[in-house]
N, C-alpha and C. Protein backbone atom coordinates (compact mmCIF):
# COMPACT_ATOMS: atom_id res chain seq x y z
N MET A 1 2.23 6.28 -16.29
CA MET A 1 3.35 5.56 -16.84
C MET A 1 3.05 4.07 -16.72
N THR A 2 3.25 3.33 -17.81
CA THR A 2 3.02 1.89 -17.82
C THR A 2 4.14 1.22 -18.59
N ASN A 3 4.60 0.10 -18.07
CA ASN A 3 5.54 -0.74 -18.77
C ASN A 3 4.88 -2.09 -18.91
N ALA A 4 4.37 -2.40 -20.07
CA ALA A 4 3.69 -3.68 -20.29
C ALA A 4 4.50 -4.54 -21.25
N ALA A 5 5.83 -4.40 -21.23
CA ALA A 5 6.68 -5.13 -22.15
C ALA A 5 6.62 -6.64 -21.91
N HIS A 6 6.33 -7.05 -20.72
CA HIS A 6 6.30 -8.47 -20.38
C HIS A 6 5.02 -8.80 -19.62
N PRO A 7 3.84 -8.58 -20.24
CA PRO A 7 2.59 -8.78 -19.51
C PRO A 7 2.37 -10.22 -19.05
N ASP A 8 3.04 -11.19 -19.70
CA ASP A 8 2.90 -12.58 -19.24
C ASP A 8 3.69 -12.82 -17.97
N LEU A 9 4.65 -11.95 -17.68
CA LEU A 9 5.47 -12.07 -16.47
C LEU A 9 5.10 -11.00 -15.44
N VAL A 10 5.20 -9.74 -15.85
CA VAL A 10 4.91 -8.64 -14.94
C VAL A 10 4.70 -7.35 -15.74
N SER A 11 3.78 -6.53 -15.26
CA SER A 11 3.62 -5.19 -15.83
C SER A 11 3.58 -4.21 -14.67
N LEU A 12 4.13 -3.05 -14.92
CA LEU A 12 4.19 -2.01 -13.90
C LEU A 12 3.38 -0.82 -14.35
N GLN A 13 2.66 -0.22 -13.40
CA GLN A 13 1.83 0.94 -13.71
C GLN A 13 1.92 1.96 -12.58
N THR A 14 1.67 3.19 -12.92
CA THR A 14 1.44 4.22 -11.92
C THR A 14 -0.04 4.57 -12.03
N PRO A 15 -0.85 4.00 -11.13
CA PRO A 15 -2.30 4.24 -11.20
C PRO A 15 -2.65 5.71 -11.05
N GLU A 16 -3.85 6.03 -11.47
CA GLU A 16 -4.36 7.39 -11.27
C GLU A 16 -4.24 7.74 -9.79
N PRO A 17 -3.93 8.99 -9.50
CA PRO A 17 -3.82 9.39 -8.09
C PRO A 17 -5.11 9.13 -7.31
N SER A 18 -4.93 8.76 -6.08
CA SER A 18 -6.06 8.57 -5.17
C SER A 18 -5.78 9.38 -3.92
N ARG A 19 -6.76 9.46 -3.07
CA ARG A 19 -6.56 10.15 -1.78
C ARG A 19 -6.02 9.14 -0.79
N LEU A 20 -4.98 9.52 -0.09
CA LEU A 20 -4.41 8.70 0.97
C LEU A 20 -4.56 9.45 2.28
N LEU A 21 -5.27 8.83 3.18
CA LEU A 21 -5.51 9.43 4.48
C LEU A 21 -4.85 8.55 5.53
N ARG A 22 -4.24 9.16 6.50
CA ARG A 22 -3.59 8.41 7.58
C ARG A 22 -4.31 8.77 8.86
N PHE A 23 -4.64 7.73 9.64
CA PHE A 23 -5.21 8.03 10.95
C PHE A 23 -4.50 7.22 12.01
N GLU A 24 -4.46 7.81 13.18
CA GLU A 24 -3.78 7.21 14.32
C GLU A 24 -4.68 7.29 15.54
N ILE A 25 -4.71 6.22 16.30
CA ILE A 25 -5.47 6.18 17.55
C ILE A 25 -4.48 6.38 18.70
N TRP A 26 -4.75 7.37 19.55
CA TRP A 26 -3.86 7.68 20.67
C TRP A 26 -4.33 7.08 21.98
N SER A 27 -5.63 7.05 22.17
CA SER A 27 -6.19 6.61 23.46
C SER A 27 -7.55 5.97 23.22
N GLY A 28 -8.07 5.33 24.25
CA GLY A 28 -9.38 4.70 24.11
C GLY A 28 -9.43 3.78 22.91
N HIS A 29 -8.40 2.96 22.75
CA HIS A 29 -8.21 2.17 21.53
C HIS A 29 -9.41 1.30 21.16
N LYS A 30 -9.92 0.55 22.09
CA LYS A 30 -11.03 -0.37 21.76
C LYS A 30 -12.28 0.40 21.36
N ALA A 31 -12.59 1.44 22.11
CA ALA A 31 -13.78 2.25 21.80
C ALA A 31 -13.60 2.96 20.45
N ALA A 32 -12.41 3.51 20.21
CA ALA A 32 -12.15 4.20 18.94
C ALA A 32 -12.21 3.23 17.77
N GLN A 33 -11.65 2.03 17.94
CA GLN A 33 -11.72 1.04 16.87
C GLN A 33 -13.17 0.63 16.58
N ALA A 34 -13.96 0.52 17.62
CA ALA A 34 -15.38 0.16 17.43
C ALA A 34 -16.11 1.27 16.68
N ARG A 35 -15.85 2.53 17.03
CA ARG A 35 -16.50 3.65 16.33
C ARG A 35 -16.06 3.69 14.87
N LEU A 36 -14.76 3.47 14.63
CA LEU A 36 -14.25 3.48 13.26
C LEU A 36 -14.84 2.33 12.45
N ALA A 37 -14.93 1.16 13.06
CA ALA A 37 -15.51 0.00 12.36
C ALA A 37 -16.95 0.28 11.96
N LYS A 38 -17.70 0.91 12.86
CA LYS A 38 -19.10 1.24 12.55
C LYS A 38 -19.16 2.29 11.43
N ALA A 39 -18.31 3.30 11.51
CA ALA A 39 -18.34 4.39 10.52
C ALA A 39 -17.84 3.92 9.15
N LEU A 40 -16.88 2.98 9.13
CA LEU A 40 -16.29 2.54 7.87
C LEU A 40 -16.95 1.29 7.29
N GLY A 41 -17.77 0.63 8.08
CA GLY A 41 -18.48 -0.55 7.59
C GLY A 41 -17.75 -1.86 7.78
N GLY A 42 -16.79 -1.91 8.69
CA GLY A 42 -16.08 -3.16 8.96
C GLY A 42 -14.91 -2.92 9.88
N PRO A 43 -14.37 -4.00 10.43
CA PRO A 43 -13.26 -3.86 11.37
C PRO A 43 -11.98 -3.39 10.69
N LEU A 44 -11.14 -2.73 11.47
CA LEU A 44 -9.85 -2.29 10.96
C LEU A 44 -8.95 -3.51 10.76
N PRO A 45 -8.15 -3.52 9.71
CA PRO A 45 -7.25 -4.65 9.50
C PRO A 45 -6.24 -4.74 10.64
N GLY A 46 -5.86 -5.96 10.98
CA GLY A 46 -4.89 -6.20 12.04
C GLY A 46 -3.46 -5.94 11.58
N ILE A 47 -2.53 -6.34 12.41
CA ILE A 47 -1.11 -6.12 12.16
C ILE A 47 -0.69 -6.75 10.84
N CYS A 48 -0.02 -5.93 10.01
CA CYS A 48 0.49 -6.35 8.69
C CYS A 48 -0.62 -6.84 7.76
N LYS A 49 -1.81 -6.28 7.90
CA LYS A 49 -2.96 -6.67 7.07
C LYS A 49 -3.55 -5.45 6.37
N SER A 50 -4.35 -5.73 5.35
CA SER A 50 -5.08 -4.69 4.61
C SER A 50 -6.43 -5.28 4.23
N ALA A 51 -7.38 -4.39 3.93
CA ALA A 51 -8.72 -4.86 3.59
C ALA A 51 -9.48 -3.78 2.84
N ASP A 52 -10.40 -4.24 1.99
CA ASP A 52 -11.34 -3.33 1.34
C ASP A 52 -12.55 -3.18 2.25
N LEU A 53 -12.91 -1.94 2.51
CA LEU A 53 -14.14 -1.64 3.24
C LEU A 53 -14.93 -0.68 2.36
N GLY A 54 -15.93 -1.22 1.70
CA GLY A 54 -16.68 -0.41 0.74
C GLY A 54 -15.75 0.02 -0.39
N ALA A 55 -15.74 1.31 -0.69
CA ALA A 55 -14.90 1.82 -1.77
C ALA A 55 -13.50 2.19 -1.30
N ALA A 56 -13.22 1.99 -0.01
CA ALA A 56 -11.92 2.37 0.55
C ALA A 56 -11.05 1.13 0.79
N ARG A 57 -9.75 1.33 0.72
CA ARG A 57 -8.78 0.29 1.05
C ARG A 57 -8.07 0.74 2.32
N LEU A 58 -8.12 -0.09 3.37
CA LEU A 58 -7.45 0.22 4.63
C LEU A 58 -6.20 -0.63 4.74
N ILE A 59 -5.12 0.01 5.14
CA ILE A 59 -3.82 -0.65 5.22
C ILE A 59 -3.20 -0.33 6.58
N TRP A 60 -2.92 -1.38 7.36
CA TRP A 60 -2.23 -1.19 8.63
C TRP A 60 -0.83 -0.69 8.31
N VAL A 61 -0.36 0.33 9.04
CA VAL A 61 0.95 0.90 8.78
C VAL A 61 1.91 0.58 9.93
N GLU A 62 1.46 0.84 11.12
CA GLU A 62 2.24 0.56 12.33
C GLU A 62 1.27 0.55 13.49
N GLN A 63 1.77 0.27 14.66
CA GLN A 63 0.91 0.17 15.84
C GLN A 63 -0.07 1.34 15.91
N ASN A 64 -1.36 1.04 15.90
CA ASN A 64 -2.44 2.03 16.04
C ASN A 64 -2.50 3.06 14.91
N THR A 65 -1.95 2.72 13.74
CA THR A 65 -1.92 3.65 12.61
C THR A 65 -2.27 2.92 11.32
N TRP A 66 -3.14 3.52 10.51
CA TRP A 66 -3.60 2.94 9.25
C TRP A 66 -3.59 3.99 8.16
N LEU A 67 -3.50 3.54 6.91
CA LEU A 67 -3.72 4.37 5.73
C LEU A 67 -5.07 3.99 5.15
N VAL A 68 -5.75 4.96 4.59
CA VAL A 68 -6.99 4.72 3.87
C VAL A 68 -6.79 5.27 2.47
N ARG A 69 -6.94 4.38 1.46
CA ARG A 69 -6.88 4.82 0.07
C ARG A 69 -8.31 4.87 -0.44
N THR A 70 -8.67 6.04 -0.97
CA THR A 70 -10.02 6.23 -1.48
C THR A 70 -9.96 7.07 -2.74
N SER A 71 -11.06 7.19 -3.41
CA SER A 71 -11.09 7.99 -4.64
C SER A 71 -10.97 9.47 -4.28
N PRO A 72 -10.47 10.26 -5.22
CA PRO A 72 -10.39 11.70 -4.96
C PRO A 72 -11.76 12.30 -4.61
N ALA A 73 -12.82 11.80 -5.24
CA ALA A 73 -14.15 12.33 -4.98
C ALA A 73 -14.64 12.03 -3.56
N ASP A 74 -14.20 10.92 -2.98
CA ASP A 74 -14.64 10.53 -1.63
C ASP A 74 -13.70 10.97 -0.52
N GLY A 75 -12.57 11.56 -0.88
CA GLY A 75 -11.54 11.89 0.11
C GLY A 75 -11.99 12.80 1.24
N ASP A 76 -12.64 13.90 0.92
CA ASP A 76 -13.05 14.85 1.96
C ASP A 76 -14.09 14.23 2.89
N GLU A 77 -15.04 13.51 2.33
CA GLU A 77 -16.06 12.87 3.16
C GLU A 77 -15.45 11.79 4.05
N THR A 78 -14.52 11.01 3.51
CA THR A 78 -13.86 9.97 4.31
C THR A 78 -13.03 10.59 5.41
N LEU A 79 -12.33 11.67 5.12
CA LEU A 79 -11.53 12.35 6.15
C LEU A 79 -12.44 12.87 7.27
N ALA A 80 -13.57 13.43 6.91
CA ALA A 80 -14.52 13.91 7.92
C ALA A 80 -15.08 12.76 8.75
N THR A 81 -15.37 11.63 8.10
CA THR A 81 -15.87 10.45 8.81
C THR A 81 -14.84 9.95 9.81
N LEU A 82 -13.58 9.86 9.38
CA LEU A 82 -12.51 9.41 10.27
C LEU A 82 -12.34 10.35 11.45
N THR A 83 -12.32 11.65 11.17
CA THR A 83 -12.13 12.65 12.22
C THR A 83 -13.24 12.57 13.26
N LYS A 84 -14.47 12.44 12.79
CA LYS A 84 -15.61 12.35 13.71
C LYS A 84 -15.54 11.07 14.54
N ALA A 85 -15.24 9.93 13.90
CA ALA A 85 -15.19 8.66 14.62
C ALA A 85 -14.04 8.62 15.63
N LEU A 86 -12.94 9.26 15.31
CA LEU A 86 -11.80 9.28 16.23
C LEU A 86 -12.06 10.16 17.44
N GLY A 87 -12.79 11.24 17.24
CA GLY A 87 -13.03 12.18 18.33
C GLY A 87 -11.72 12.68 18.91
N LYS A 88 -11.62 12.64 20.25
CA LYS A 88 -10.40 13.09 20.92
C LYS A 88 -9.40 11.95 21.12
N ASP A 89 -9.71 10.79 20.56
CA ASP A 89 -8.84 9.62 20.75
C ASP A 89 -7.80 9.45 19.65
N GLY A 90 -7.73 10.38 18.70
CA GLY A 90 -6.75 10.26 17.62
C GLY A 90 -6.89 11.38 16.61
N SER A 91 -6.22 11.22 15.50
CA SER A 91 -6.32 12.24 14.45
C SER A 91 -6.24 11.58 13.08
N ALA A 92 -6.73 12.29 12.09
CA ALA A 92 -6.68 11.86 10.70
C ALA A 92 -6.09 12.99 9.87
N THR A 93 -5.25 12.64 8.91
CA THR A 93 -4.55 13.61 8.10
C THR A 93 -4.53 13.16 6.64
N ASP A 94 -4.66 14.11 5.74
CA ASP A 94 -4.54 13.81 4.32
C ASP A 94 -3.05 13.69 3.98
N MET A 95 -2.65 12.50 3.53
CA MET A 95 -1.25 12.22 3.19
C MET A 95 -1.08 12.01 1.68
N SER A 96 -2.03 12.51 0.90
CA SER A 96 -2.04 12.23 -0.54
C SER A 96 -0.74 12.62 -1.23
N GLY A 97 -0.12 13.69 -0.81
CA GLY A 97 1.12 14.13 -1.44
C GLY A 97 2.37 13.48 -0.89
N ALA A 98 2.24 12.68 0.16
CA ALA A 98 3.41 12.11 0.83
C ALA A 98 3.84 10.76 0.28
N LEU A 99 2.95 10.06 -0.41
CA LEU A 99 3.26 8.75 -0.95
C LEU A 99 2.74 8.62 -2.37
N ARG A 100 3.45 7.86 -3.18
CA ARG A 100 3.03 7.58 -4.55
C ARG A 100 2.82 6.07 -4.66
N ARG A 101 1.74 5.69 -5.31
CA ARG A 101 1.42 4.28 -5.47
C ARG A 101 1.89 3.78 -6.83
N LEU A 102 2.59 2.65 -6.81
CA LEU A 102 2.98 1.94 -8.02
C LEU A 102 2.29 0.58 -7.98
N ARG A 103 1.85 0.08 -9.11
CA ARG A 103 1.16 -1.21 -9.14
C ARG A 103 1.96 -2.19 -10.00
N ILE A 104 2.11 -3.40 -9.47
CA ILE A 104 2.79 -4.47 -10.18
C ILE A 104 1.78 -5.59 -10.37
N ASN A 105 1.53 -5.95 -11.62
CA ASN A 105 0.60 -7.03 -11.98
C ASN A 105 1.37 -8.16 -12.64
N GLY A 106 0.84 -9.35 -12.51
CA GLY A 106 1.39 -10.49 -13.21
C GLY A 106 1.96 -11.53 -12.27
N PRO A 107 2.14 -12.73 -12.78
CA PRO A 107 2.61 -13.82 -11.94
C PRO A 107 4.04 -13.65 -11.44
N GLY A 108 4.81 -12.73 -12.03
CA GLY A 108 6.20 -12.54 -11.61
C GLY A 108 6.42 -11.47 -10.55
N TRP A 109 5.34 -10.92 -9.97
CA TRP A 109 5.54 -9.82 -9.02
C TRP A 109 6.36 -10.24 -7.81
N ARG A 110 6.15 -11.44 -7.31
CA ARG A 110 6.90 -11.89 -6.13
C ARG A 110 8.40 -11.95 -6.41
N THR A 111 8.76 -12.52 -7.55
CA THR A 111 10.17 -12.61 -7.92
C THR A 111 10.76 -11.22 -8.09
N LEU A 112 10.02 -10.33 -8.72
CA LEU A 112 10.49 -8.96 -8.91
C LEU A 112 10.80 -8.29 -7.58
N LEU A 113 9.95 -8.50 -6.58
CA LEU A 113 10.16 -7.86 -5.28
C LEU A 113 11.36 -8.42 -4.52
N THR A 114 11.82 -9.59 -4.90
CA THR A 114 13.01 -10.12 -4.21
C THR A 114 14.28 -9.41 -4.67
N ILE A 115 14.21 -8.71 -5.78
CA ILE A 115 15.36 -7.98 -6.29
C ILE A 115 15.45 -6.64 -5.56
N GLY A 116 16.39 -6.51 -4.70
CA GLY A 116 16.60 -5.27 -3.95
C GLY A 116 15.77 -5.15 -2.69
N GLY A 117 14.81 -6.03 -2.46
CA GLY A 117 13.98 -5.99 -1.26
C GLY A 117 14.62 -6.80 -0.14
N VAL A 118 14.19 -6.54 1.07
CA VAL A 118 14.78 -7.20 2.23
C VAL A 118 13.69 -7.92 3.03
N PHE A 119 12.92 -8.76 2.35
CA PHE A 119 11.93 -9.58 3.02
C PHE A 119 11.55 -10.73 2.10
N ASP A 120 10.83 -11.69 2.63
CA ASP A 120 10.50 -12.90 1.88
C ASP A 120 9.20 -12.71 1.11
N ALA A 121 9.29 -12.14 -0.07
CA ALA A 121 8.11 -11.89 -0.91
C ALA A 121 7.53 -13.19 -1.46
N GLU A 122 8.31 -14.26 -1.48
CA GLU A 122 7.84 -15.52 -2.05
C GLU A 122 7.12 -16.40 -1.04
N SER A 123 7.04 -15.98 0.21
CA SER A 123 6.34 -16.76 1.23
C SER A 123 4.85 -16.84 0.88
N PRO A 124 4.27 -18.04 0.92
CA PRO A 124 2.83 -18.16 0.63
C PRO A 124 1.97 -17.43 1.66
N THR A 125 2.52 -17.10 2.81
CA THR A 125 1.75 -16.36 3.81
C THR A 125 1.65 -14.87 3.46
N PHE A 126 2.49 -14.39 2.55
CA PHE A 126 2.40 -13.01 2.06
C PHE A 126 1.39 -13.03 0.92
N ALA A 127 0.13 -12.99 1.29
CA ALA A 127 -0.99 -13.25 0.38
C ALA A 127 -1.92 -12.04 0.33
N PRO A 128 -2.97 -12.10 -0.51
CA PRO A 128 -3.92 -10.99 -0.56
C PRO A 128 -4.39 -10.61 0.85
N GLY A 129 -4.39 -9.32 1.08
CA GLY A 129 -4.78 -8.82 2.39
C GLY A 129 -3.61 -8.66 3.35
N CYS A 130 -2.38 -8.84 2.85
CA CYS A 130 -1.18 -8.66 3.68
C CYS A 130 -0.44 -7.40 3.25
N MET A 131 0.31 -6.84 4.16
CA MET A 131 1.18 -5.72 3.84
C MET A 131 2.52 -5.95 4.48
N ALA A 132 3.55 -5.33 3.92
CA ALA A 132 4.90 -5.42 4.47
C ALA A 132 5.62 -4.13 4.13
N GLY A 133 6.62 -3.83 4.92
CA GLY A 133 7.46 -2.68 4.65
C GLY A 133 8.89 -3.13 4.50
N THR A 134 9.63 -2.45 3.64
CA THR A 134 11.05 -2.78 3.44
C THR A 134 11.77 -1.52 2.97
N ILE A 135 13.03 -1.68 2.74
CA ILE A 135 13.85 -0.61 2.18
C ILE A 135 14.39 -1.11 0.85
N VAL A 136 14.27 -0.30 -0.19
CA VAL A 136 14.84 -0.60 -1.49
C VAL A 136 15.72 0.60 -1.86
N ALA A 137 17.02 0.35 -2.02
CA ALA A 137 17.97 1.42 -2.37
C ALA A 137 17.83 2.62 -1.42
N HIS A 138 17.81 2.34 -0.15
CA HIS A 138 17.79 3.35 0.92
C HIS A 138 16.49 4.13 1.05
N SER A 139 15.43 3.66 0.43
CA SER A 139 14.16 4.37 0.53
C SER A 139 13.07 3.42 1.03
N PRO A 140 12.17 3.93 1.87
CA PRO A 140 11.11 3.06 2.39
C PRO A 140 10.06 2.73 1.32
N VAL A 141 9.62 1.48 1.36
CA VAL A 141 8.57 1.02 0.45
C VAL A 141 7.62 0.16 1.27
N ARG A 142 6.32 0.39 1.12
CA ARG A 142 5.31 -0.46 1.76
C ARG A 142 4.53 -1.16 0.66
N TYR A 143 4.34 -2.46 0.86
CA TYR A 143 3.62 -3.28 -0.11
C TYR A 143 2.26 -3.67 0.44
N ASP A 144 1.26 -3.65 -0.42
CA ASP A 144 -0.09 -4.09 -0.10
C ASP A 144 -0.49 -5.11 -1.16
N VAL A 145 -0.64 -6.37 -0.74
CA VAL A 145 -1.00 -7.42 -1.70
C VAL A 145 -2.50 -7.33 -1.98
N ILE A 146 -2.83 -6.99 -3.21
CA ILE A 146 -4.21 -6.80 -3.63
C ILE A 146 -4.86 -8.13 -4.02
N SER A 147 -4.13 -8.95 -4.80
CA SER A 147 -4.64 -10.25 -5.24
C SER A 147 -3.45 -11.17 -5.50
N GLU A 148 -3.73 -12.38 -5.93
CA GLU A 148 -2.65 -13.33 -6.21
C GLU A 148 -1.68 -12.81 -7.27
N ASP A 149 -2.16 -11.95 -8.16
CA ASP A 149 -1.32 -11.44 -9.25
C ASP A 149 -1.13 -9.93 -9.21
N CYS A 150 -1.31 -9.32 -8.05
CA CYS A 150 -1.22 -7.86 -8.00
C CYS A 150 -0.77 -7.38 -6.63
N VAL A 151 0.17 -6.44 -6.63
CA VAL A 151 0.62 -5.80 -5.39
C VAL A 151 0.78 -4.30 -5.67
N ASP A 152 0.40 -3.50 -4.69
CA ASP A 152 0.65 -2.06 -4.76
C ASP A 152 1.84 -1.74 -3.88
N ALA A 153 2.68 -0.82 -4.35
CA ALA A 153 3.83 -0.35 -3.59
C ALA A 153 3.66 1.14 -3.34
N TYR A 154 3.92 1.55 -2.12
CA TYR A 154 3.83 2.97 -1.74
C TYR A 154 5.22 3.45 -1.37
N THR A 155 5.62 4.56 -1.95
CA THR A 155 6.95 5.11 -1.71
C THR A 155 6.87 6.63 -1.81
N PRO A 156 7.85 7.34 -1.27
CA PRO A 156 7.83 8.80 -1.42
C PRO A 156 7.82 9.20 -2.90
N PRO A 157 7.10 10.25 -3.25
CA PRO A 157 6.98 10.66 -4.66
C PRO A 157 8.33 10.96 -5.32
N SER A 158 9.27 11.50 -4.56
CA SER A 158 10.56 11.83 -5.14
C SER A 158 11.34 10.58 -5.54
N TYR A 159 11.02 9.45 -4.94
CA TYR A 159 11.72 8.21 -5.23
C TYR A 159 10.98 7.34 -6.25
N SER A 160 9.70 7.58 -6.45
CA SER A 160 8.90 6.68 -7.28
C SER A 160 9.42 6.54 -8.72
N PRO A 161 9.88 7.60 -9.41
CA PRO A 161 10.40 7.38 -10.76
C PRO A 161 11.63 6.46 -10.78
N ASP A 162 12.51 6.61 -9.79
CA ASP A 162 13.69 5.76 -9.72
C ASP A 162 13.31 4.31 -9.43
N LEU A 163 12.37 4.11 -8.50
CA LEU A 163 11.94 2.76 -8.17
C LEU A 163 11.25 2.11 -9.37
N PHE A 164 10.41 2.88 -10.06
CA PHE A 164 9.73 2.39 -11.25
C PHE A 164 10.76 1.95 -12.28
N GLY A 165 11.76 2.78 -12.53
CA GLY A 165 12.81 2.45 -13.49
C GLY A 165 13.62 1.23 -13.06
N PHE A 166 13.93 1.15 -11.78
CA PHE A 166 14.66 0.00 -11.23
C PHE A 166 13.89 -1.28 -11.50
N TRP A 167 12.59 -1.27 -11.21
CA TRP A 167 11.77 -2.46 -11.43
C TRP A 167 11.61 -2.78 -12.91
N CYS A 168 11.51 -1.77 -13.77
CA CYS A 168 11.42 -2.03 -15.21
C CYS A 168 12.69 -2.74 -15.70
N GLU A 169 13.85 -2.25 -15.26
CA GLU A 169 15.11 -2.90 -15.64
C GLU A 169 15.18 -4.32 -15.08
N ALA A 170 14.76 -4.51 -13.85
CA ALA A 170 14.77 -5.85 -13.25
C ALA A 170 13.82 -6.78 -13.99
N ALA A 171 12.66 -6.27 -14.42
CA ALA A 171 11.71 -7.09 -15.17
C ALA A 171 12.31 -7.51 -16.51
N GLU A 172 13.07 -6.62 -17.14
CA GLU A 172 13.75 -6.96 -18.38
C GLU A 172 14.73 -8.10 -18.16
N ARG A 173 15.51 -8.03 -17.09
CA ARG A 173 16.47 -9.10 -16.78
C ARG A 173 15.76 -10.41 -16.50
N LEU A 174 14.66 -10.34 -15.77
CA LEU A 174 13.89 -11.57 -15.48
C LEU A 174 13.35 -12.20 -16.77
N ALA A 175 12.85 -11.35 -17.66
CA ALA A 175 12.28 -11.85 -18.91
C ALA A 175 13.38 -12.51 -19.77
N LYS A 176 14.57 -11.94 -19.78
CA LYS A 176 15.68 -12.52 -20.56
C LYS A 176 16.14 -13.84 -19.96
N ALA A 177 16.00 -13.98 -18.65
CA ALA A 177 16.47 -15.20 -17.97
C ALA A 177 15.50 -16.37 -18.14
N ARG A 178 14.31 -16.10 -18.65
CA ARG A 178 13.31 -17.16 -18.82
C ARG A 178 13.64 -18.11 -19.90
């Protein structure tokens, strides 16, 4: 699904499905993080941060917990890599069916997120490589800033059509107000 009615302001897309893996470190945090960094090719992103490591996108979710977005073809191998690197210090789970990714492109994405969101999307510190979580219409949404003109939103699949529609309507109002 794509709404490109206002590509000069904002466009919304539902990207092709990807694999979403969640891993959590329970114990031996420093050693487990070092093993994961070696296995993934770089350090884990810090609090409220995200990063590309090779073909995977790592997103901090909460204390000692991250999401890994990877291609469907790489999902099983990445899950095995995570499981091996974690050992007995944590676990990794395929969460592909638990969240749906929506993508917002264009210079108006920050303004769009202020409609119904409960955080400062216009702060210059909310930049590429940052993530935030909020509630929109009683449903959780996590944002991952991909670039200056792009943000991904993760929400439960049952809510994604409503959120997509909400943002399309909000984009229409923004475009009329210009």
